[in-house]
Each structure stands twice: as structure tokens, then as C-alpha cells.
Coordinates of C-alpha atoms in Angstrom, one line a residue:
X856 CA 0.0 0.0 0.0
X857 CA 2.8 2.4 0.9
X858 CA 4.7 1.7 -2.3
X859 CA 1.6 2.3 -4.3
X860 CA 1.1 5.7 -2.6
X861 CA 4.7 6.7 -3.4
X862 CA 4.3 5.5 -7.0
X863 CA 1.3 7.7 -7.5
X864 CA 3.0 10.7 -5.9
X865 CA 6.0 10.4 -8.2
X866 CA 4.1 9.2 -11.3
X867 CA 6.3 6.1 -11.6
X868 CA 3.9 3.1 -11.6
X869 CA 6.1 1.6 -14.3
X870 CA 8.8 0.9 -11.7
X871 CA 6.7 -1.8 -10.0
X872 CA 7.0 -4.4 -12.8
X873 CA 10.3 -3.2 -14.4
X874 CA 13.3 -5.5 -13.7
X875 CA 16.6 -4.0 -13.0
X876 CA 18.5 -3.0 -16.1
X877 CA 21.3 -5.3 -17.1
X878 CA 23.8 -2.4 -16.9
X879 CA 23.0 -1.8 -13.3
X880 CA 26.2 -3.1 -11.9
X881 CA 28.7 -1.9 -9.4
X882 CA 32.5 -2.7 -9.4
X883 CA 33.4 -4.6 -6.2
X884 CA 36.6 -6.4 -7.4
X885 CA 35.1 -9.9 -7.5
X886 CA 36.2 -12.9 -9.7
X887 CA 34.5 -11.5 -12.7
X888 CA 34.8 -7.9 -11.6
X889 CA 31.1 -7.2 -11.7
X890 CA 28.2 -8.0 -9.4
X891 CA 24.6 -6.8 -9.5
X892 CA 24.1 -3.3 -7.8
X893 CA 21.3 -2.5 -5.4
X894 CA 18.0 -1.9 -7.1
X895 CA 17.6 1.8 -7.8
X896 CA 13.8 1.4 -8.2
X897 CA 13.6 0.2 -4.5
X898 CA 15.3 3.4 -3.5
X899 CA 12.9 5.6 -5.4
X900 CA 9.9 3.7 -4.1
X901 CA 11.0 4.1 -0.5
X902 CA 11.4 7.9 -0.7
X903 CA 9.8 9.9 2.1
X904 CA 6.3 11.1 1.5
X905 CA 7.1 14.6 2.7
X906 CA 7.4 16.9 -0.3
X907 CA 10.3 19.0 1.2
X908 CA 12.3 16.0 2.2
X909 CA 11.8 14.5 -1.3
X910 CA 13.2 17.6 -2.9
X911 CA 16.2 17.7 -0.6
X912 CA 16.9 14.0 -1.3
X913 CA 16.6 14.2 -5.0
X914 CA 18.6 17.4 -5.2
X915 CA 21.4 15.7 -3.2
X916 CA 21.3 12.6 -5.5
X917 CA 21.3 14.8 -8.6
X918 CA 24.2 17.0 -7.3
X919 CA 26.3 14.0 -6.4
X920 CA 25.7 12.4 -9.9
X921 CA 26.9 15.7 -11.5
X922 CA 30.1 15.7 -9.4
X923 CA 30.8 12.1 -10.2
X924 CA 30.1 12.6 -13.8
X925 CA 33.0 15.0 -14.0
X926 CA 35.4 12.3 -12.7
X927 CA 34.2 8.9 -14.0
X928 CA 35.8 5.7 -12.9
X929 CA 37.5 3.7 -15.7
X930 CA 35.6 0.7 -16.9
X931 CA 32.5 1.5 -14.8
X932 CA 29.3 3.1 -16.3
X933 CA 28.6 6.6 -15.0
X934 CA 25.4 5.6 -13.3
X935 CA 27.4 3.4 -10.9
X936 CA 29.5 6.4 -9.8
X937 CA 26.6 7.4 -7.5
X938 CA 26.9 6.4 -3.9
X939 CA 24.5 3.9 -2.5
X940 CA 21.1 5.0 -1.2
X941 CA 21.5 6.4 2.3
X942 CA 20.6 3.9 5.0
X943 CA 18.3 6.2 6.8
X944 CA 16.2 6.6 3.6
X945 CA 16.0 2.8 3.0
X946 CA 15.6 1.5 6.4
X947 CA 13.7 4.3 8.2
X948 CA 11.5 6.1 5.8
X949 CA 9.0 7.0 8.5
X950 CA 11.7 8.8 10.5
X951 CA 11.9 11.4 7.8
X952 CA 8.2 11.8 7.8
X953 CA 8.1 12.6 11.4
X954 CA 9.8 15.9 10.8
X955 CA 13.5 15.0 10.8
X956 CA 14.3 17.6 8.1
X957 CA 17.7 18.5 9.4
X958 CA 18.9 15.0 8.4
X959 CA 18.9 16.1 4.8
X960 CA 20.5 19.5 4.6
X961 CA 20.2 21.4 1.3
X962 CA 23.3 20.9 -0.8
X963 CA 25.4 24.0 -1.4
X964 CA 27.4 23.4 -4.6
X965 CA 28.4 25.5 -7.5
X966 CA 26.6 23.3 -9.9
X967 CA 23.2 23.4 -8.2
X968 CA 20.9 26.1 -9.5
X969 CA 19.1 26.4 -6.1
X970 CA 22.4 26.7 -4.4
X971 CA 23.4 29.6 -6.7
X972 CA 20.2 31.4 -5.9
X973 CA 20.8 30.9 -2.2
X974 CA 24.3 32.2 -2.4
X975 CA 23.1 35.2 -4.5
X976 CA 20.6 36.0 -1.8
X977 CA 23.2 35.7 0.9
X978 CA 25.5 38.2 -1.0
X979 CA 22.6 40.6 -1.6
X980 CA 21.6 40.9 2.0
X981 CA 23.3 40.2 5.4
X982 CA 22.1 37.5 7.7
X983 CA 19.4 38.0 10.2
X984 CA 22.0 38.0 13.0
X985 CA 23.8 40.9 11.3
X986 CA 20.6 43.0 10.6
X987 CA 19.3 45.4 13.2
X988 CA 15.6 46.2 12.9
X989 CA 14.8 49.1 15.3
X990 CA 11.2 48.0 15.5
X991 CA 12.1 44.5 16.5
X992 CA 14.3 45.6 19.3
X993 CA 12.7 46.3 22.7
X994 CA 12.4 50.0 23.1
X995 CA 13.1 51.8 26.4
X996 CA 10.0 52.9 28.3
X997 CA 8.9 56.5 27.6
X998 CA 6.6 58.3 30.1
X999 CA 3.8 60.3 28.4
X1000 CA 1.0 62.6 29.4
X1001 CA -2.3 62.6 27.6
X1002 CA -4.4 65.7 27.0
X1003 CA -7.9 64.8 25.9
X1004 CA -10.3 67.2 24.3
X1005 CA -14.0 67.0 24.8
X1006 CA -16.7 66.8 22.1
X1007 CA -19.6 64.6 23.0
X1008 CA -19.9 61.5 20.9
X1009 CA -16.8 62.6 19.0
X1010 CA -14.9 61.4 22.0
X1011 CA -15.2 57.9 20.4
X1012 CA -12.3 59.2 18.2
X1013 CA -10.2 59.6 21.3
X1014 CA -11.3 56.1 22.4
X1015 CA -9.7 54.7 19.2
X1016 CA -6.5 56.7 19.7
X1017 CA -6.1 55.5 23.2
X1018 CA -6.9 51.9 22.2
X1019 CA -4.0 52.0 19.7
X1020 CA -1.5 53.8 22.0
X1021 CA -2.2 51.3 24.8
X1022 CA -1.0 48.5 22.6
X1023 CA 2.6 49.9 22.7
X1024 CA 4.4 48.4 25.6
X1025 CA 7.1 51.1 25.5
X1026 CA 4.5 53.9 26.2
X1027 CA 3.6 54.3 29.9
X1028 CA 0.9 56.8 30.8
X1029 CA 2.0 59.0 33.7
X1030 CA -0.9 61.6 33.8
X1031 CA -4.1 62.4 31.9
X1032 CA -5.9 65.7 31.6
X1033 CA -9.4 65.9 30.2
X1034 CA -12.6 67.9 29.8
X1035 CA -16.1 66.8 29.0
X1036 CA -15.9 63.6 26.9
X1037 CA -12.1 63.7 27.4
X1038 CA -12.7 63.6 31.2
X1039 CA -14.8 60.4 30.7
X1040 CA -12.1 58.8 28.7
X1041 CA -9.5 59.8 31.2
X1042 CA -11.3 58.5 34.2
X1043 CA -12.3 55.2 32.6
X1044 CA -8.7 54.7 31.4
X1045 CA -7.2 55.4 34.8
X1046 CA -9.6 53.1 36.6
X1047 CA -9.1 50.2 34.1
X1048 CA -5.3 50.6 34.2
X1049 CA -5.5 50.3 38.0
X1050 CA -7.4 47.0 37.7
X1051 CA -5.5 45.4 34.8
X1052 CA -2.8 47.5 33.3
X1053 CA -3.0 48.6 29.7
X1054 CA -5.2 45.6 28.7
X1055 CA -7.6 46.5 31.6
X1056 CA -7.7 50.1 30.4
X1057 CA -8.6 49.0 26.9
X1058 CA -11.3 46.7 28.1
X1059 CA -12.7 49.4 30.4
X1060 CA -12.9 51.9 27.5
X1061 CA -14.6 49.3 25.3
X1062 CA -17.2 48.6 28.0
X1063 CA -17.9 52.3 28.6
X1064 CA -18.6 53.1 25.0
X1065 CA -20.7 50.0 24.6
X1066 CA -22.9 51.2 27.4
X1067 CA -23.1 54.6 25.7
X1068 CA -24.2 52.9 22.5
X1069 CA -26.8 50.8 24.3
X1070 CA -28.3 53.9 26.0
X1071 CA -28.4 55.8 22.7
X1072 CA -30.7 53.1 21.2
X1073 CA -33.5 54.5 23.3
X1074 CA -32.7 58.1 22.8
X1075 CA -35.2 60.2 20.8
X1076 CA -32.3 61.9 19.0
X1077 CA -32.1 59.7 15.9
X1078 CA -31.2 60.2 12.3
X1079 CA -33.9 60.5 9.7
X1080 CA -34.4 57.6 7.3
X1081 CA -33.0 59.8 4.5
X1082 CA -29.9 60.5 6.4
X1083 CA -29.4 56.8 7.0
X1084 CA -29.9 56.1 3.3
X1085 CA -27.4 58.8 2.3
X1086 CA -24.9 57.8 5.0
X1087 CA -24.9 61.1 6.8
X1088 CA -24.3 61.2 10.5
X1089 CA -25.9 64.6 11.2
X1090 CA -29.0 65.2 13.3
X1091 CA -29.7 68.6 11.7
X1092 CA -32.8 67.2 10.0
X1093 CA -34.1 65.1 12.9
X1094 CA -37.5 66.5 14.0
X1095 CA -36.7 65.8 17.7
X1096 CA -33.3 67.6 17.4
X1097 CA -34.9 70.6 15.7
X1098 CA -37.6 70.8 18.3
X1099 CA -35.2 70.5 21.1
X1100 CA -32.9 73.1 19.6
X1101 CA -35.7 75.6 19.3
X1102 CA -37.0 74.8 22.8
X1103 CA -33.5 75.4 24.3
X1104 CA -33.7 79.0 23.1
X1105 CA -36.9 79.6 24.9
X1106 CA -36.7 77.3 27.9
X1107 CA -33.9 76.3 30.3
X1108 CA -33.0 72.8 31.5
X1109 CA -34.7 73.8 34.8
X1110 CA -37.9 74.0 32.8
X1111 CA -37.6 71.1 30.5
X1112 CA -35.7 68.8 32.9
X1113 CA -36.7 69.8 36.4
X1114 CA -35.5 66.5 38.0
X1115 CA -32.1 66.9 36.4
X1116 CA -32.0 63.5 34.7
X1117 CA -28.7 62.6 33.0
X1118 CA -28.3 59.3 31.3
X1119 CA -24.5 59.4 32.0
X1120 CA -25.1 58.9 35.7
X1121 CA -26.0 55.2 35.4
X1122 CA -23.3 54.6 32.8
X1123 CA -20.5 56.1 35.1
X1124 CA -21.7 54.1 38.1
X1125 CA -21.4 50.9 36.0
X1126 CA -18.1 51.8 34.4
X1127 CA -15.9 53.3 37.1
X1128 CA -14.9 52.2 40.7
X1129 CA -14.2 55.6 42.2
X1130 CA -12.6 54.2 45.3
X1131 CA -10.1 52.4 43.1
X1132 CA -9.7 55.5 40.9
X1133 CA -8.6 57.4 43.9
X1134 CA -5.5 55.2 44.3
X1135 CA -4.7 54.9 40.6
X1136 CA -1.0 55.3 39.6
X1137 CA -2.1 57.5 36.8
X1138 CA -2.6 61.2 37.8
X1139 CA -5.9 62.6 36.8
X1140 CA -6.7 66.3 36.1
X1141 CA -10.4 66.9 35.4
X1142 CA -11.5 70.4 34.5
X1143 CA -14.9 72.0 35.2
X1144 CA -16.0 75.6 34.9
X1145 CA -17.2 77.5 38.0
X1146 CA -20.4 79.2 37.0
X1147 CA -20.0 82.1 39.5
X1148 CA -16.4 83.0 38.7
X1149 CA -16.0 81.7 35.2
X1150 CA -12.7 80.1 36.2
X1151 CA -11.8 76.5 35.7
X1152 CA -11.2 74.1 38.6
X1153 CA -9.0 71.1 38.4
X1154 CA -10.1 68.0 40.2
X1155 CA -7.5 65.3 41.0
X1156 CA -7.8 61.6 41.7
X1157 CA -9.1 61.6 45.2
X1158 CA -11.5 64.4 44.4
X1159 CA -13.0 62.8 41.3
X1160 CA -16.6 61.7 41.8
X1161 CA -19.5 61.0 39.5
X1162 CA -20.6 64.6 40.1
X1163 CA -17.2 65.9 39.0
X1164 CA -17.4 64.0 35.7
X1165 CA -21.0 65.1 35.1
X1166 CA -20.0 68.7 35.8
X1167 CA -17.1 68.5 33.4
X1168 CA -19.5 67.4 30.6
X1169 CA -22.4 69.7 31.6
X1170 CA -23.7 71.7 28.6
X1171 CA -25.7 74.5 30.2
X1172 CA -28.4 74.4 27.5
X1173 CA -29.1 70.7 28.1
X1174 CA -28.4 70.0 31.8
X1175 CA -28.7 71.8 35.1
X1176 CA -25.5 73.0 36.7
X1177 CA -23.9 70.4 38.9
X1178 CA -23.2 71.5 42.4
X1179 CA -19.9 70.5 44.0
X1180 CA -19.0 71.8 47.5
X1181 CA -21.9 74.3 47.2
X1182 CA -20.6 75.7 43.9
X1183 CA -22.3 75.2 40.5
X1184 CA -20.2 74.0 37.6
X1185 CA -20.6 73.7 33.9
X1186 CA -18.7 72.1 31.1
X1187 CA -14.9 72.2 31.6
X1188 CA -14.3 73.0 27.9
X1189 CA -15.2 76.7 28.6
X1190 CA -12.2 77.1 30.8
X1191 CA -9.7 74.5 29.5
X1192 CA -10.2 72.0 26.7
X1193 CA -8.2 70.4 28.1
X1194 CA -6.0 72.1 30.8
X1195 CA -2.3 71.3 30.0
X1196 CA -0.5 73.3 32.7
X1197 CA -0.8 70.7 35.5
X1198 CA 0.7 68.1 33.2
X1199 CA 3.8 70.2 33.0
X1200 CA 4.0 71.2 36.7
X1201 CA 3.0 67.9 38.4
X1202 CA 3.9 65.1 36.0
X1203 CA 7.4 63.5 35.6
X1204 CA 6.8 62.9 31.9
X1205 CA 8.3 65.3 29.4
X1206 CA 6.2 64.2 26.4
X1207 CA 2.5 65.3 26.1
X1208 CA 0.3 63.9 23.4
X1209 CA -2.7 66.1 22.6
X1210 CA -5.7 64.3 21.1
X1211 CA -7.6 67.2 19.5
X1212 CA -11.3 66.7 18.4
X1213 CA -12.5 70.2 17.5
X1214 CA -10.9 71.4 14.2
X1215 CA -9.1 74.6 14.5
X1216 CA -9.3 75.5 10.9
X1217 CA -12.5 74.9 8.9
X1218 CA -12.5 76.1 5.2
X1219 CA -15.4 78.2 3.9
X1220 CA -17.6 80.8 5.5
X1221 CA -20.6 79.4 7.4
X1222 CA -23.8 80.9 6.1
X1223 CA -26.7 78.8 7.4
X1224 CA -27.8 78.9 11.0
X1225 CA -26.6 75.4 11.8
X1226 CA -23.2 76.1 10.2
X1227 CA -22.8 79.4 12.2
X1228 CA -23.7 77.7 15.5
X1229 CA -21.4 74.8 14.7
X1230 CA -18.4 77.1 14.0
X1231 CA -19.2 79.2 17.0
X1232 CA -19.1 76.1 19.2
X1233 CA -15.7 75.1 17.8
X1234 CA -14.2 78.5 18.2
X1235 CA -15.4 78.9 21.8
X1236 CA -14.2 75.5 22.9
X1237 CA -10.9 75.8 21.1
X1238 CA -10.1 79.3 22.5
X1239 CA -8.9 78.2 26.0
X1240 CA -6.7 75.5 24.4
X1241 CA -5.1 77.9 21.9
X1242 CA -4.5 80.5 24.6
X1243 CA -2.8 77.9 26.8
X1244 CA -0.7 76.5 24.0
X1245 CA 0.4 80.0 23.1
X1246 CA 1.4 80.5 26.7
X1247 CA 3.4 77.3 26.8
X1248 CA 5.2 78.2 23.6
X1249 CA 6.2 81.5 25.2
X1250 CA 7.3 79.9 28.5
X1251 CA 9.6 77.5 26.6
X1252 CA 11.4 80.6 25.2
X1253 CA 11.7 82.7 28.3
X1254 CA 11.9 80.0 31.1
X1255 CA 15.2 79.3 32.7
X1256 CA 16.2 75.8 31.6
X1257 CA 18.6 75.4 34.5
X1258 CA 16.4 73.9 37.2
X1259 CA 13.1 74.0 38.9
X1260 CA 9.9 74.7 37.1
X1261 CA 11.7 76.6 34.3
X1262 CA 13.4 73.3 33.4
X1263 CA 10.1 71.6 33.1
X1264 CA 8.7 74.1 30.7
X1265 CA 11.9 74.2 28.6
X1266 CA 12.2 70.4 28.3
X1267 CA 8.5 69.9 27.4
X1268 CA 7.9 68.0 24.2
X1269 CA 4.5 68.2 22.5
X1270 CA 2.7 66.0 20.0
X1271 CA -0.7 66.2 18.5
X1272 CA -3.1 63.6 17.0
X1273 CA -6.1 64.8 15.0
X1274 CA -8.0 64.0 11.9
X1275 CA -9.5 65.9 9.0
X1276 CA -12.7 63.9 9.3
X1277 CA -14.0 66.2 12.0
X1278 CA -14.3 69.0 9.4
X1279 CA -17.0 66.8 7.7
X1280 CA -19.0 66.5 11.0
X1281 CA -21.3 69.1 12.5
X1282 CA -22.3 70.1 16.0
X1283 CA -25.4 67.9 16.0
X1284 CA -23.5 64.7 15.4
X1285 CA -21.9 65.2 18.8
X1286 CA -25.3 64.0 20.2
X1287 CA -25.4 61.0 17.9
X1288 CA -24.6 57.9 20.0
X1289 CA -25.3 55.2 17.4
X1290 CA -23.0 52.2 17.7
X1291 CA -22.1 52.4 14.0
X1292 CA -21.1 56.0 14.4
X1293 CA -19.1 55.4 17.5
X1294 CA -17.3 52.4 15.9
X1295 CA -16.5 54.5 12.8
X1296 CA -14.9 57.2 14.9
X1297 CA -13.0 54.6 16.9
X1298 CA -11.6 53.0 13.7
X1299 CA -10.6 56.5 12.5
X1300 CA -8.9 57.1 15.8
X1301 CA -6.9 53.9 15.6
X1302 CA -5.9 54.6 12.0
X1303 CA -4.6 58.1 12.8
X1304 CA -2.8 56.9 15.9
X1305 CA -1.2 54.1 14.0
X1306 CA -0.1 56.6 11.4
X1307 CA 1.4 58.8 14.1
X1308 CA 3.3 55.9 15.6
X1309 CA 4.6 54.8 12.2
X1310 CA 5.8 58.3 11.1
X1311 CA 6.5 60.1 14.4
X1312 CA 6.8 57.3 16.9
X1313 CA 10.6 57.4 16.9
X1314 CA 10.4 61.1 17.9
X1315 CA 8.5 60.5 21.1
X1316 CA 10.9 60.8 24.0
X1317 CA 13.4 62.7 21.8
X1318 CA 11.8 65.8 20.2
X1319 CA 8.5 67.6 19.7
X1320 CA 6.5 66.8 16.6
X1321 CA 3.9 69.7 17.0
X1322 CA 5.3 73.1 16.6
X1323 CA 3.3 75.6 18.7
X1324 CA 5.8 78.4 18.2
X1325 CA 3.7 79.6 15.3
X1326 CA 1.0 80.6 17.8
X1327 CA 3.3 83.3 19.1
X1328 CA 2.9 85.2 15.9
X1329 CA -0.9 85.4 16.6
X1330 CA -0.5 87.4 19.8

């Protein structure tokens, strides 16, 4: 049965009934000088079934025959210049099938075409032991700070960026600053990191945004069938959104929502263990805007509560002000979106990665009412960030780099991750919590972060990749 299988594989059924050729003799120095040689057909029929081993074996036999053909023995036909079939091949064909591929090394001779190709490859490129791939080598750990902007459902873009950055073992998050949706991402990341490291942070972010998507299924703010058909993510033509937008100009949240209901309250309670968050190794800086003074207040780990996060994401036209220690607070984006100063003064990291959601530049002049409101929202929420970045650029020039706080400002390295996709989305889409929309933003965040790591990843820990000095010319 086994010989039949080998014959079918080699296409040599004729060998079964073909007697040895009369010239198949080998010189052994007997009385007549010639005795019958071993049957070559038996050697062929006992070849290993493994395709790679067969190639090695036949190549070795072919190479040996070529070498012997150059130096034939007198009085002996050339075919008998070949050495006898290796014993391991005749007696133990199954041993080769069990994976003993090292028993038959690939011949390296000048006559063998495969050998010439192999030698040519070796001359064209150095061996793996001599090559040095910088990405293959373990990179030294780099401490980084994260500055996360807010923007409602657009915060799913930040989710994707964080998910990709957390895959890099050489990046270690030291501190995170966030406002509004950035504050949610920051708190969920820090809590998940405390429980399970980077993998725990990624899982926590996934669970949080999944809960947001589930809650949005029952929201009255939904796209119209035409918007779904055309693939538009806007809510500008949603009857409920239009009615809500008009009502917010005439009535306050205290009139429309007297009980102060906020769907994020339940989501935060399910997503974050605030006692564990207080002892997180990642420093948190959550910004909320004091309604009385108009100044921003920064809350740190031990001070972060569900009320603090709700205050940081409190849009005054949608929700009642959140009271903390007897003071009312609104969205932190009005005072710092996000606040970067504490990252410089209180963190040991020298690299800060800004994940920016609101586009700073939007081509074209807004003419319709939704376009004007959308651009007004972007300018107002970007203004604190631009002012702080301008101040940082100035401090880097005038600060004493010798020691103390001046050295922190002078040695600060800044990086920015953003996408042009945000210029295609309007203000109303920040209230769209559909799972498909969130996953689309997450995928875009991962793509942009992966591009940043591929093109600018080597600069992290060495030099800045975002030049904020141009902001000084705008003063």
C-alpha cells in the first residue's frame, strides 16, 4: 500500500514491474569484476512522502551524480558512480516523515541552481543575525502625558486613539488631563489601568462606549431615514433635534428637565470604581468651569466623583449646573479643553500627546444657521486651548532651563493627534450615539494613531512633533 502511494506521488507506476537494467552493476573487485548493484527502483519507491524531504533528497542525488560525472571511474558506467542510497532513507522512511528535516541539509554546490540562488541571496543581504531592525528591538519605556479634548460623541475618536496607543508596551501613561468627553475617557482609562494595566484600560474603554451605544438606542435623538440612506451622521434634520434646539432657546433645562436627569449617571456608576480610581497610579486632572467665577477648577484623583465628571460634561443648554461643595459647575471646555498646565508642573513625563477633536481650521464661511452655530461652538471650545498652547510656547522661550519649574517648561515635548474627518461632521453629530457612528470614529482614531506611531513614533521621547511656536505670531 505504501509503495503504491509513493508511486502515485512520483508518477512512476512503471517501476513496479520493471526489472533492473542489465547495466545496473557496481564494481566490487570480484572474480568476474562485476556484481549486481542495489535496485535503484527500490530506493525511489522508498522515498519519504514529505514533499520538502523528497526535494532535498533528489537534489542531493542529482548533485552527487553531476560531481561524479566530472570524474568517471575507468571501466564502470557513470550511473554506478553514484553512492548507495542512504541507509536512513532505505531502512527508516518513517523517521523522515516525522519531521527530521535536518537529516537532509540542502546541498550547497556551485553546480546546483538552487544553491546559486541561495548564495546570491546571501550576498545581496546580510544574515538575520547581522541585521538590526529598530522596531524588532525592545524600546526603552517612555513616560507620556495625555491631553484629551471634549466633544460629546466625537470622544469615540479619542477612544480609538487610546486603544491604539495602549498596545505599545514602551509607552507608559503618567498623567491624563481631560474635559467633557475627554474627562470620561481619562477616568475610565485610569480606573481600568489600576485594575488590569494597559489591557484592563482598553477593556474598560470598550465597556464604557458599549454602554453609551446601548443607551443611545432608546434616545429620541435619531437620524432620519433619508440621512441613514445617504450615509450622513448629522442630526440637523431630525425633528426631535430641531424641536429640542428651538426649545432650548426659549426654555432652560430647569424648565424642560426639572428633575435633572442625566443618562450618564448610570453609565458612570457601572463603568468606574471611584474608590479604586482614587489610588490609581495615573494622575488625573479633570476640568470643570465654575459658573460664578467663570474660572476652571481642576479635580485630581481623590476628588473625582460621578458629580465631577458630570460637571465636566455639563452643557448649560441641556443639563442643570452640577453643584460641588456648594458651587455650581458647567462644562470644563469653557475654561480648559483640556488644561495642560498641570501636566507640565505635576507630572514626571516630558512628552505630552494632545488628542484634538474640535478642528481649529474649517474652510469656507458658514452661512446657514446650523453652520454658524457649529463654528461658534468650535471657536469657543478651542479658544482656551489655543491660549494655553500660546502661553506654553512663550514659556519655553523665556523660562530658565537650568532647574526648577523653568526646566520643566523648557524640556516639554509636545505631540498632536487629530483627523480631517472632523471637518465633515457638524455640531449635531456630537449628540449621535449610534453604535455604527461610534465604531466608525473609533476606527478612524486607531488609524490616525497608527499613522502617528509609524511616522512620528521614533520622535516620542526625543523631540517635539507639534510646533506651537507659530502661535506666538498670533499674539
